[in-house]
mmCIF file of C-alpha atoms and ligand atoms in Angstrom:
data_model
loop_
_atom_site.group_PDB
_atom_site.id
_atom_site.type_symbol
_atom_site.label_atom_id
_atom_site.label_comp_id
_atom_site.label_asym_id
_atom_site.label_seq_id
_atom_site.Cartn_x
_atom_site.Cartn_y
_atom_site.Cartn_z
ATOM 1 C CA UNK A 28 25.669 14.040 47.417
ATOM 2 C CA UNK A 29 27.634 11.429 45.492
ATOM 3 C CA UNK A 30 30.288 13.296 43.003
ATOM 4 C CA UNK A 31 31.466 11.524 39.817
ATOM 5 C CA UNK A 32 34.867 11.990 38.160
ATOM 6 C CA UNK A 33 33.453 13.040 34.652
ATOM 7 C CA UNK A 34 35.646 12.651 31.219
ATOM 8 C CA UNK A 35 34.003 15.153 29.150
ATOM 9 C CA UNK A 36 34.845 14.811 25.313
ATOM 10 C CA UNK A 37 33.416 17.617 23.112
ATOM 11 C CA UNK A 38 33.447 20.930 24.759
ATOM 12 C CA UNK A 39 31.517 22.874 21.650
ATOM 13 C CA UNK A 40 28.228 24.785 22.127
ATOM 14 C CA UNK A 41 26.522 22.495 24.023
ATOM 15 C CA UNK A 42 29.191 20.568 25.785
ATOM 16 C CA UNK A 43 30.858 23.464 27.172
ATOM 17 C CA UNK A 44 28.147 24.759 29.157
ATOM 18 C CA UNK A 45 27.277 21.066 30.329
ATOM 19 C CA UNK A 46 30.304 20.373 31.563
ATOM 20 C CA UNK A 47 30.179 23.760 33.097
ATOM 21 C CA UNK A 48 26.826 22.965 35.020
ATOM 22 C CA UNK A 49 28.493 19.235 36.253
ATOM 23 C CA UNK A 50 31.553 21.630 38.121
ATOM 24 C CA UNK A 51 28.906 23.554 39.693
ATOM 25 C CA UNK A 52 26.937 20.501 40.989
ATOM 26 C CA UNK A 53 30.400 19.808 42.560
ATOM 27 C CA UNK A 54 31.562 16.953 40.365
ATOM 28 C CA UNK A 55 34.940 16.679 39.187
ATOM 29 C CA UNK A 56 35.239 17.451 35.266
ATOM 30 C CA UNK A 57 38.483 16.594 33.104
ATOM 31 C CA UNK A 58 37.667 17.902 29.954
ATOM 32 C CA UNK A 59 38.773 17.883 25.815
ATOM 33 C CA UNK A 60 38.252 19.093 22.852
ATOM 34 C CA UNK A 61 40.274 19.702 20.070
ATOM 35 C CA UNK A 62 39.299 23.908 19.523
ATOM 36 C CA UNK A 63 41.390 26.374 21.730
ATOM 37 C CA UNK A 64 38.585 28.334 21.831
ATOM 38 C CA UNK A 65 35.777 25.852 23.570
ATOM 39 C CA UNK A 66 39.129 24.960 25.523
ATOM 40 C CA UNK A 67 39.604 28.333 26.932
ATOM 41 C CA UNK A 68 36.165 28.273 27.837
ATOM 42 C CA UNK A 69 36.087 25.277 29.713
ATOM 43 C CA UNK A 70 38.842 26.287 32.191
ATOM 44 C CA UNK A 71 37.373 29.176 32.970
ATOM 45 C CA UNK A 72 33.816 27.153 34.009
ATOM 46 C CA UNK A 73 36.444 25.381 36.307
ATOM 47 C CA UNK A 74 36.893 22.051 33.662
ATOM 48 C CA UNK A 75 40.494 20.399 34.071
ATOM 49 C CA UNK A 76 41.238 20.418 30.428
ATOM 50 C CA UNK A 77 43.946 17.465 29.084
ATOM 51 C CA UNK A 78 45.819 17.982 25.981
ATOM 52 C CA UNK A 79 44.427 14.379 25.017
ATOM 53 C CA UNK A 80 41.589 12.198 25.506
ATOM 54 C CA UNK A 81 42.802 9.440 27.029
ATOM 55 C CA UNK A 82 44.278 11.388 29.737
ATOM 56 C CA UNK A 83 40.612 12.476 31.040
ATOM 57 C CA UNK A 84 39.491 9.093 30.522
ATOM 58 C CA UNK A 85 41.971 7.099 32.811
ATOM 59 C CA UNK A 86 40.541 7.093 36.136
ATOM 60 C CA UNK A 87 37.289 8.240 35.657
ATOM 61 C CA UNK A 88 33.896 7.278 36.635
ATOM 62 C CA UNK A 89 31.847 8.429 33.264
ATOM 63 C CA UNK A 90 32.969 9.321 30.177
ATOM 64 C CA UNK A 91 30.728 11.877 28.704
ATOM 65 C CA UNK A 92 30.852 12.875 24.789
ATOM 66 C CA UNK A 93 29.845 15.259 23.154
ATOM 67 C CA UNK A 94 30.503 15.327 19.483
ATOM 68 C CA UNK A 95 29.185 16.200 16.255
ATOM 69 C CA UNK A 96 28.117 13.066 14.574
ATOM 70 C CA UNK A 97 28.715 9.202 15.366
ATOM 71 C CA UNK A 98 32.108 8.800 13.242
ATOM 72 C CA UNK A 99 33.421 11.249 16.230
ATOM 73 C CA UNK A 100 32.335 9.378 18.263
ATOM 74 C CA UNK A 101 33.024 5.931 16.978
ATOM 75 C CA UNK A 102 36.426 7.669 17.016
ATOM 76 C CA UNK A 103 36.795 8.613 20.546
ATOM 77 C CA UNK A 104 35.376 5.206 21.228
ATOM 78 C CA UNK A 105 37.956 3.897 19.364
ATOM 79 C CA UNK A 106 40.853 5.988 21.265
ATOM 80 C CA UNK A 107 39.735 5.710 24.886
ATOM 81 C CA UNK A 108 38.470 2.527 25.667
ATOM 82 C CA UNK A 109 41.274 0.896 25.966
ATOM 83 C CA UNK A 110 42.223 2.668 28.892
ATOM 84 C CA UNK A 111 38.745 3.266 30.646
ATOM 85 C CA UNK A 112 38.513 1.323 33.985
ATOM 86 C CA UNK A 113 36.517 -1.796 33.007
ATOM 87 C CA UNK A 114 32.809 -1.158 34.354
ATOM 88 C CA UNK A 115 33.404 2.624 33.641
ATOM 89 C CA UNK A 116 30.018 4.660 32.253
ATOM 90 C CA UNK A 117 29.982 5.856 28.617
ATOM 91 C CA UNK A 118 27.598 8.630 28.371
ATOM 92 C CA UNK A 119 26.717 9.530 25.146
ATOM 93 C CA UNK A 120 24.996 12.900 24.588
ATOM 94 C CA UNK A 121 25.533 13.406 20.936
ATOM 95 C CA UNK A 122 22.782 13.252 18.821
ATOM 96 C CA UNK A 123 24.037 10.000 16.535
ATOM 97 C CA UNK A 124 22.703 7.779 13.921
ATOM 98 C CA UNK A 125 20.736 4.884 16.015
ATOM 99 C CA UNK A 126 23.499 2.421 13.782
ATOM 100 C CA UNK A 127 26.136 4.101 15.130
ATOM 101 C CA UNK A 128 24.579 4.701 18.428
ATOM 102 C CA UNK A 129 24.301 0.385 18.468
ATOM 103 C CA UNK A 130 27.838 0.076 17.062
ATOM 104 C CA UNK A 131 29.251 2.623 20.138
ATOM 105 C CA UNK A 132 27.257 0.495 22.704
ATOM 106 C CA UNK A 133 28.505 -2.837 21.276
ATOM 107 C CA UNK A 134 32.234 -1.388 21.648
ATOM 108 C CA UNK A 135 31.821 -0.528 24.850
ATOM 109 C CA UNK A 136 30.199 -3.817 26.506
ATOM 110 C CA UNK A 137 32.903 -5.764 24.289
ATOM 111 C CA UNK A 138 35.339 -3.920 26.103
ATOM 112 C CA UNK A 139 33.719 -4.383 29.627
ATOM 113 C CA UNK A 140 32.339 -0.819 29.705
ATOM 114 C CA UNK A 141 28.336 -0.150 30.763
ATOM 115 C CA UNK A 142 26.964 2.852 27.746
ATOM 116 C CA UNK A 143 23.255 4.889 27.602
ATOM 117 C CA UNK A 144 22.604 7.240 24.773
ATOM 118 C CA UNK A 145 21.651 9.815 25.551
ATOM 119 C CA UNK A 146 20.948 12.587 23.021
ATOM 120 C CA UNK A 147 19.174 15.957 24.494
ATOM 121 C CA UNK A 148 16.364 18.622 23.189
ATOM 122 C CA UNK A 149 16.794 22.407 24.725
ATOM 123 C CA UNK A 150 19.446 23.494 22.699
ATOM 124 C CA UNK A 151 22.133 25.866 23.823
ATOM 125 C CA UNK A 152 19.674 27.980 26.404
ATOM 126 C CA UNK A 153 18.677 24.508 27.894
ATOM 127 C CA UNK A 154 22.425 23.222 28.322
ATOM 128 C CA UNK A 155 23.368 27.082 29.760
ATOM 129 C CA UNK A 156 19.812 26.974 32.137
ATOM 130 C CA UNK A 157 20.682 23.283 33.083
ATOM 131 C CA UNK A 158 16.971 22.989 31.802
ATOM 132 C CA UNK A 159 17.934 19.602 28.778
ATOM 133 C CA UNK A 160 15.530 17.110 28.577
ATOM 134 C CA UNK A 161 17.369 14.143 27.843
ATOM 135 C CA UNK A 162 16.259 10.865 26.110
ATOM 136 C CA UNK A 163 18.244 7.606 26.648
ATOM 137 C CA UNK A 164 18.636 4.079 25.313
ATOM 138 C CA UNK A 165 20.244 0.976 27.600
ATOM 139 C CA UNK A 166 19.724 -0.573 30.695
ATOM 140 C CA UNK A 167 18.124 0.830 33.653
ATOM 141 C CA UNK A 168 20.431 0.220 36.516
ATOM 142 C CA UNK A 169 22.969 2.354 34.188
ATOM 143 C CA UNK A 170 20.335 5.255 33.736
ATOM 144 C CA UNK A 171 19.937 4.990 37.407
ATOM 145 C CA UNK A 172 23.718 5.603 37.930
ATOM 146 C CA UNK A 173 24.119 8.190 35.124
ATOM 147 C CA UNK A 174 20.431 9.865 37.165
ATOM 148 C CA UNK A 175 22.701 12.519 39.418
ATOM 149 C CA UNK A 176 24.625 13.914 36.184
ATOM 150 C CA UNK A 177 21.682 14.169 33.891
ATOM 151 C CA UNK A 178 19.778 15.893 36.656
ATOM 152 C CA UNK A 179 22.576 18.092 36.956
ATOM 153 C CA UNK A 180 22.381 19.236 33.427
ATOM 154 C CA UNK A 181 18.768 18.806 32.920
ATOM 155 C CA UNK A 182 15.229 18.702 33.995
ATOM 156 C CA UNK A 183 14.082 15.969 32.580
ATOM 157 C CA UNK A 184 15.445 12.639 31.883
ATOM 158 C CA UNK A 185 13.488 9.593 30.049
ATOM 159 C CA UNK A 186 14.675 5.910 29.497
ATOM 160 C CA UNK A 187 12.874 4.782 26.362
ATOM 161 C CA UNK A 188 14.055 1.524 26.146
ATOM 162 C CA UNK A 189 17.158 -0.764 25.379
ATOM 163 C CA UNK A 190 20.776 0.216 23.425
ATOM 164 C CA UNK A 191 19.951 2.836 20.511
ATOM 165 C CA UNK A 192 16.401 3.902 21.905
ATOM 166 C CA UNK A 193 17.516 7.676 23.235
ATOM 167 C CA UNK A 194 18.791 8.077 19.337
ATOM 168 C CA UNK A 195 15.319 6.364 17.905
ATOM 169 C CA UNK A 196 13.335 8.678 20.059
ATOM 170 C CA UNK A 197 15.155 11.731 19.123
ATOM 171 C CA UNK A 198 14.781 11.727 15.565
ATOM 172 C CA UNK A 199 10.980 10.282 15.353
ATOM 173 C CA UNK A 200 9.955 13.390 17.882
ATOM 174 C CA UNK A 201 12.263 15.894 15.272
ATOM 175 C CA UNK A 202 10.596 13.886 12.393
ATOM 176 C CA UNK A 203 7.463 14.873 13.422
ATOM 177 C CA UNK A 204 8.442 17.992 14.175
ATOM 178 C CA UNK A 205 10.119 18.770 10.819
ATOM 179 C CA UNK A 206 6.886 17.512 9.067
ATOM 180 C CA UNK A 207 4.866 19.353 10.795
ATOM 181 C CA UNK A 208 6.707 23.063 10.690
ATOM 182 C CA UNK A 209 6.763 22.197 6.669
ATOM 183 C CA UNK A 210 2.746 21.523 6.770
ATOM 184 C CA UNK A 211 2.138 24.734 8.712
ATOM 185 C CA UNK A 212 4.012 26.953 6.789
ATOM 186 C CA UNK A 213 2.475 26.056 3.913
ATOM 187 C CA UNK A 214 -1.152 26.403 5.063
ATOM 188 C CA UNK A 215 -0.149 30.255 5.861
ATOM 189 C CA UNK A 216 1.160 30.461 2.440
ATOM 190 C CA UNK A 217 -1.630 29.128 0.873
ATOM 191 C CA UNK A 218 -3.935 31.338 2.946
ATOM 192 C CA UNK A 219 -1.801 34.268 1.900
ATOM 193 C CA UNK A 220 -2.858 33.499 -1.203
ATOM 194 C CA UNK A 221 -6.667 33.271 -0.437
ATOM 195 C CA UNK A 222 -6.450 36.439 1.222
ATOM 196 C CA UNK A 223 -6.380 34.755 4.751
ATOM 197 C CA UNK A 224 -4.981 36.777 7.467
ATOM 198 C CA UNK A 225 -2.093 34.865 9.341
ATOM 199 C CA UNK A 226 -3.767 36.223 12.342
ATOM 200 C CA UNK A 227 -7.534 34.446 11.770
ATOM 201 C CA UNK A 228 -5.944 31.539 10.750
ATOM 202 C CA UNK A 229 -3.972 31.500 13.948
ATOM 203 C CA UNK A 230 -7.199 31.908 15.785
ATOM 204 C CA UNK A 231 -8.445 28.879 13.756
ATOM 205 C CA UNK A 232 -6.172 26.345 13.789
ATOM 206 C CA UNK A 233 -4.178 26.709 17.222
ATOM 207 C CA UNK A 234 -7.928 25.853 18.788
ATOM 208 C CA UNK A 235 -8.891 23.065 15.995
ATOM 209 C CA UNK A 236 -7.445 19.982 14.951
ATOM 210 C CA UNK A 237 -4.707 21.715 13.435
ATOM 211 C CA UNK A 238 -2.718 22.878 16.626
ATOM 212 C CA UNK A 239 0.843 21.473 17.098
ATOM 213 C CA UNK A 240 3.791 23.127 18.662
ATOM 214 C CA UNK A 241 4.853 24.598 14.660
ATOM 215 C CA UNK A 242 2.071 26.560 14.940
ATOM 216 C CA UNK A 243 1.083 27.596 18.517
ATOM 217 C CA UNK A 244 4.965 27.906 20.100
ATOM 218 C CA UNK A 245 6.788 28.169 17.322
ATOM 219 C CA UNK A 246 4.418 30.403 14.509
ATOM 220 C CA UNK A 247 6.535 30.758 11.401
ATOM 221 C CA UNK A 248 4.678 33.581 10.627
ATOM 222 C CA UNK A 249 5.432 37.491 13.012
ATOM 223 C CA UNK A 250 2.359 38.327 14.776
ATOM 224 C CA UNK A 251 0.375 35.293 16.323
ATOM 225 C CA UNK A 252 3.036 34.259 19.019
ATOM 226 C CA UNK A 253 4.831 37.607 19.880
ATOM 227 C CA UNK A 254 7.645 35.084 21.291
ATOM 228 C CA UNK A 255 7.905 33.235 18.198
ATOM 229 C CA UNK A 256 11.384 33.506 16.016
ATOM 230 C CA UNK A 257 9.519 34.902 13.098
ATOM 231 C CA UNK A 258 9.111 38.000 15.236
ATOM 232 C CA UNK A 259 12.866 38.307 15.439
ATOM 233 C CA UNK A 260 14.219 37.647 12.170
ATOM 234 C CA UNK A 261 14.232 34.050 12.234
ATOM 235 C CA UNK A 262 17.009 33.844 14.555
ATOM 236 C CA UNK A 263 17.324 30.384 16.140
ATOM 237 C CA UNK A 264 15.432 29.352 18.250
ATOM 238 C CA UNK A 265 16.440 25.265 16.618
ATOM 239 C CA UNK A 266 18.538 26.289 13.998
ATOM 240 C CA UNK A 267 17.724 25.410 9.856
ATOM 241 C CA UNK A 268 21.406 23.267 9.942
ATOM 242 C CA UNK A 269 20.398 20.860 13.154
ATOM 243 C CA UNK A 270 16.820 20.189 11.754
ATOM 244 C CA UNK A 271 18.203 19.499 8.717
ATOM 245 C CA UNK A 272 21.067 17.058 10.551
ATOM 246 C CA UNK A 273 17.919 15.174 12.558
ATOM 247 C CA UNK A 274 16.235 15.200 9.466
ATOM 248 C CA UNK A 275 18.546 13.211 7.649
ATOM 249 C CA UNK A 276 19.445 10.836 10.275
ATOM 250 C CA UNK A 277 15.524 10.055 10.476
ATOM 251 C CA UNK A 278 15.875 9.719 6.332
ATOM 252 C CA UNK A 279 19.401 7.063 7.357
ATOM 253 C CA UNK A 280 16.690 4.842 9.533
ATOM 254 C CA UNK A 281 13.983 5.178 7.504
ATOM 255 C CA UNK A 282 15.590 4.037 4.333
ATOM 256 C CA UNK A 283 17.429 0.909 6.606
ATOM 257 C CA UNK A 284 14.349 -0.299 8.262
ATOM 258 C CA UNK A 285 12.335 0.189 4.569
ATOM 259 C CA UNK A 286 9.885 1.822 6.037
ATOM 260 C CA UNK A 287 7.017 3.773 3.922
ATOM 261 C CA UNK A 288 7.810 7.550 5.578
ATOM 262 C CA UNK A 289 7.291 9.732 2.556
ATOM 263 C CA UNK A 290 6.845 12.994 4.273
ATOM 264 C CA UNK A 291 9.932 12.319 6.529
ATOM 265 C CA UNK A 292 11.863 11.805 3.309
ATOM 266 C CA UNK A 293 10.476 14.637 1.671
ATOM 267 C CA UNK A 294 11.383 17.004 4.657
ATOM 268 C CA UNK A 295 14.766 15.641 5.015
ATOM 269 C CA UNK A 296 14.731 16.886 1.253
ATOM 270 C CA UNK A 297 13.365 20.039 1.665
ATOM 271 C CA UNK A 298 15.344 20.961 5.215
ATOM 272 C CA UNK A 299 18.910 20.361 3.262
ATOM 273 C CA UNK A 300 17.961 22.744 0.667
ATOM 274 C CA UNK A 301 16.935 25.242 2.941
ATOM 275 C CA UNK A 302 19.797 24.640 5.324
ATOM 276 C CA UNK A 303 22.223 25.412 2.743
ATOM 277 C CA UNK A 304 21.492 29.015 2.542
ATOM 278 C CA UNK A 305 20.388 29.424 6.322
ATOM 279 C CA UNK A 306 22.601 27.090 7.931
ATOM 280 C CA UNK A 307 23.104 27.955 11.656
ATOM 281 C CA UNK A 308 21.741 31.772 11.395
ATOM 282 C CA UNK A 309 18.124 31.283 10.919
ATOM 283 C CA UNK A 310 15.548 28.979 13.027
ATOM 284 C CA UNK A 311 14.060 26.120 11.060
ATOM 285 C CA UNK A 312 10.686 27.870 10.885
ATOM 286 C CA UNK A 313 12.096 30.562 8.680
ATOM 287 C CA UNK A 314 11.540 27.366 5.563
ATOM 288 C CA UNK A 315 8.040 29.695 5.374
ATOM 289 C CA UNK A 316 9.935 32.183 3.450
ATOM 290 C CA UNK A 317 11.991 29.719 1.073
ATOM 291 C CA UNK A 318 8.613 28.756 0.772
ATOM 292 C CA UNK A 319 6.427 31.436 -0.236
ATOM 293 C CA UNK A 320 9.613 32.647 -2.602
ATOM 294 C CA UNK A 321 9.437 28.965 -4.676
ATOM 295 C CA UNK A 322 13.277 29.049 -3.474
ATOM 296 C CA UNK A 323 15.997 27.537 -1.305
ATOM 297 C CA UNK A 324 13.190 24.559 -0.561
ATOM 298 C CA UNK A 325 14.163 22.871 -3.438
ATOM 299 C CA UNK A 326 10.662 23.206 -5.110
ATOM 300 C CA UNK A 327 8.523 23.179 -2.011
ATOM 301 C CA UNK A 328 5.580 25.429 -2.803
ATOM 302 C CA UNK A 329 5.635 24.392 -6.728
HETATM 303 P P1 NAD B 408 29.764 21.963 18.375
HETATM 304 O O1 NAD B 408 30.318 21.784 17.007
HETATM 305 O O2 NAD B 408 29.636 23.337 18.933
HETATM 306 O O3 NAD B 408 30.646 21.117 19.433
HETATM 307 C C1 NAD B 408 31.237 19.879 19.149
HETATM 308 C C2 NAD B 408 32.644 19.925 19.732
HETATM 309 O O4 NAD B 408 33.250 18.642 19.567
HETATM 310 C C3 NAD B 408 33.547 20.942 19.025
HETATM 311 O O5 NAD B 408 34.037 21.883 19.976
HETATM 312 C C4 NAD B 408 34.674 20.080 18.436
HETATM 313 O O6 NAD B 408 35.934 20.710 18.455
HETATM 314 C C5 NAD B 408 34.641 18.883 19.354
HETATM 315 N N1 NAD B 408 35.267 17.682 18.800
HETATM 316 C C6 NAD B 408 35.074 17.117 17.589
HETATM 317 N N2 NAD B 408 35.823 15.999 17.481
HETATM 318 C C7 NAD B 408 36.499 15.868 18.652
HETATM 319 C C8 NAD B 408 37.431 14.928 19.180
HETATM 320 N N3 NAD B 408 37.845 13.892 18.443
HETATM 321 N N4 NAD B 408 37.907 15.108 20.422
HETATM 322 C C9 NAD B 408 37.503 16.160 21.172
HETATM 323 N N5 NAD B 408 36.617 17.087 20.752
HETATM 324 C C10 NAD B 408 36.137 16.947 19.501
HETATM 325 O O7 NAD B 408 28.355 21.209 18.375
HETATM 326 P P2 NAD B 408 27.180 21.386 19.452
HETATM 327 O O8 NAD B 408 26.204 22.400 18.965
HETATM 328 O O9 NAD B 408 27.782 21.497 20.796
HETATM 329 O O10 NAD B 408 26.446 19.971 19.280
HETATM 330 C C11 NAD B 408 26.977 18.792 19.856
HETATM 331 C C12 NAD B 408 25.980 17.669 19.656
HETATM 332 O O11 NAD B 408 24.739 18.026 20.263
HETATM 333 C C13 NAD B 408 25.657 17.382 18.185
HETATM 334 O O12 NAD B 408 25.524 16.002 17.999
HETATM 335 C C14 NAD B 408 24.332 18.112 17.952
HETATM 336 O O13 NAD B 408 23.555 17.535 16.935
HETATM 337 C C15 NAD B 408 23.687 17.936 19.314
HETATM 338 N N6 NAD B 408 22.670 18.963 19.637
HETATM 339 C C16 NAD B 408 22.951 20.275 19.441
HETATM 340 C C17 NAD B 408 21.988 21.234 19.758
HETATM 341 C C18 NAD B 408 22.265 22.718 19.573
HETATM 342 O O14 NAD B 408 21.322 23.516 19.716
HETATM 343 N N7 NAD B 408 23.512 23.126 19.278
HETATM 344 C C19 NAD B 408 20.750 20.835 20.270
HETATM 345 C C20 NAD B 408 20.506 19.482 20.497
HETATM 346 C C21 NAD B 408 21.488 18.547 20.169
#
């Protein structure tokens, strides 16, 4: 097996455990991050952690971030590249704004570096289960190279086309997917008031042209799916505060390429209202309930 010295920048939630899965494949990881906590973490997964970025970045093969939005990155960018081997592979995983996902990928050829984005879906179980899927944006003999690390950490891994496209695909799939949890919760709503049983219009619609994942994985409603979050409290599951992130960078694109997406815009609306109150505790299919009270969706069931 071919082993990669890996700079890994952003050891948080996700990053930790991916880094963790890259030791166990046997590469070698030199990791940071700025929290003592995802720090401690890291060494014990067996990550070489460096009080400073740079310091994981000299001499390695791929430099993998991490990080919560694209000015972090931009930022790291920013610090490291200057002392990256030229030719070394930046490895975005973050999920970004596609502009800043372009801008990241334009630093890095300008300084002689190859870059894929590559933003993931799975959340924390997938990065602990090495199960990701990952979808990437830039050129194909770099995916190629990058193949061996993202199979590590994943089990699935899709090029969908040139610099930015990992980002682009990312937040159409979570567009659709915020759209369509917003459209099933309030059919149940409205059948609540009809006096429609969740259950018969489960029955219904996850056989008719109604089904989507909303409804038949992910039922907002306990009872249908027994696996559901709604059976457990709402608790994530995708969590109210990263659909409400995706949302929003689907809302940045939208608005920059003018394009007519009302529904996208209006759940990017909706999802921030609702995020406010259930942030990271409560799976995004828990809007039902901010639904059917007239509250914390900003006006969604009025
Ligand atoms: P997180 O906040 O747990 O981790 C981010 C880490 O980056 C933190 O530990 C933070 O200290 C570190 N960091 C920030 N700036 C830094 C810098 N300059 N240098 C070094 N470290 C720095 O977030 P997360 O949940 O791990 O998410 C990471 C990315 O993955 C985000 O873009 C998120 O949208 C995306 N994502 C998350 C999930 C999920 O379920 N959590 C799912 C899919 C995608």
């Amino acid at each position: 097996m071919v082993t990669s010295t890996v700079a890994f920048i952003g050891l948080g939630h996700m990053g930790g455990p991916m880094a963790a899965n890259l030791v166990r494949a046997g590469h070698r990881v030199l990791g940071h991050d700025l929290v003592p906590a995802a720090v401690d973490a890291a060494v014990k997964a067996g990550v070489e952690v460096v009080p400073h970025a740079t310091e994981a970045v000299t001499g390695a093969d791929v430099v993998l971030t991490m990080l919560p939005a694209g000015r972090h990155v931009l930022d790291v960018y920013e610090e490291v590249l200057a002392v990256a081997r030229v030719g070394t592979l930046f490895l975005d995983c973050s999920t970004i704004d596609v502009a800043d996902a372009r801008a990241a990928h334009a630093r890095a050829a300008d300084a002689g570096m190859r870059s894929l984005d590559a933003p993931v879906s799975g959340g924390v179980v997938g990065a602990e289960a090495a199960t990701l899927t990952f979808m990437a944006g830039g050129e194909e003999e770099d995916f190629s190279s990058a193949r061996p690390l993202l199979d590590a950490m994943g089990k699935k891994a899709v090029l969908c086309g040139g610099p930015g496209s990992g980002q682009a695909a990312k937040i159409c799939n979570n567009m659709i997917l915020g759209v369509s949890m917003i459209a099933v919760s309030e059919a149940f709503v409205l059948g609540e008031s009809l006096g429609l049983s969740h259950q018969a219009l489960y029955d219904v619609a996850s056989t008719a042209s109604g089904q989507c994942w909303a409804l038949s994985v992910n039922c907002p409603v306990p009872g249908p799916v027994p696996t559901s979050p709604a059976n457990h409290d709402y608790r994530p599951g995708f969590a109210a505060a990263l659909m409400a992130k995706d949302l929003g960078l689907a809302a940045n694109a939208v608005r920059s390429g003018s394009v007519n997406a009302e529904l996208g815009l209006r759940a990017a609306e909706l999802y921030a209202a609702y995020a406010q109150q259930a942030g990271t505790a409560e799976d995004f299919s828990g809007i039902v309930r901010a639904i059917r009270n007239h509250d914390g969706a900003e006006g969604g069931s009025s």
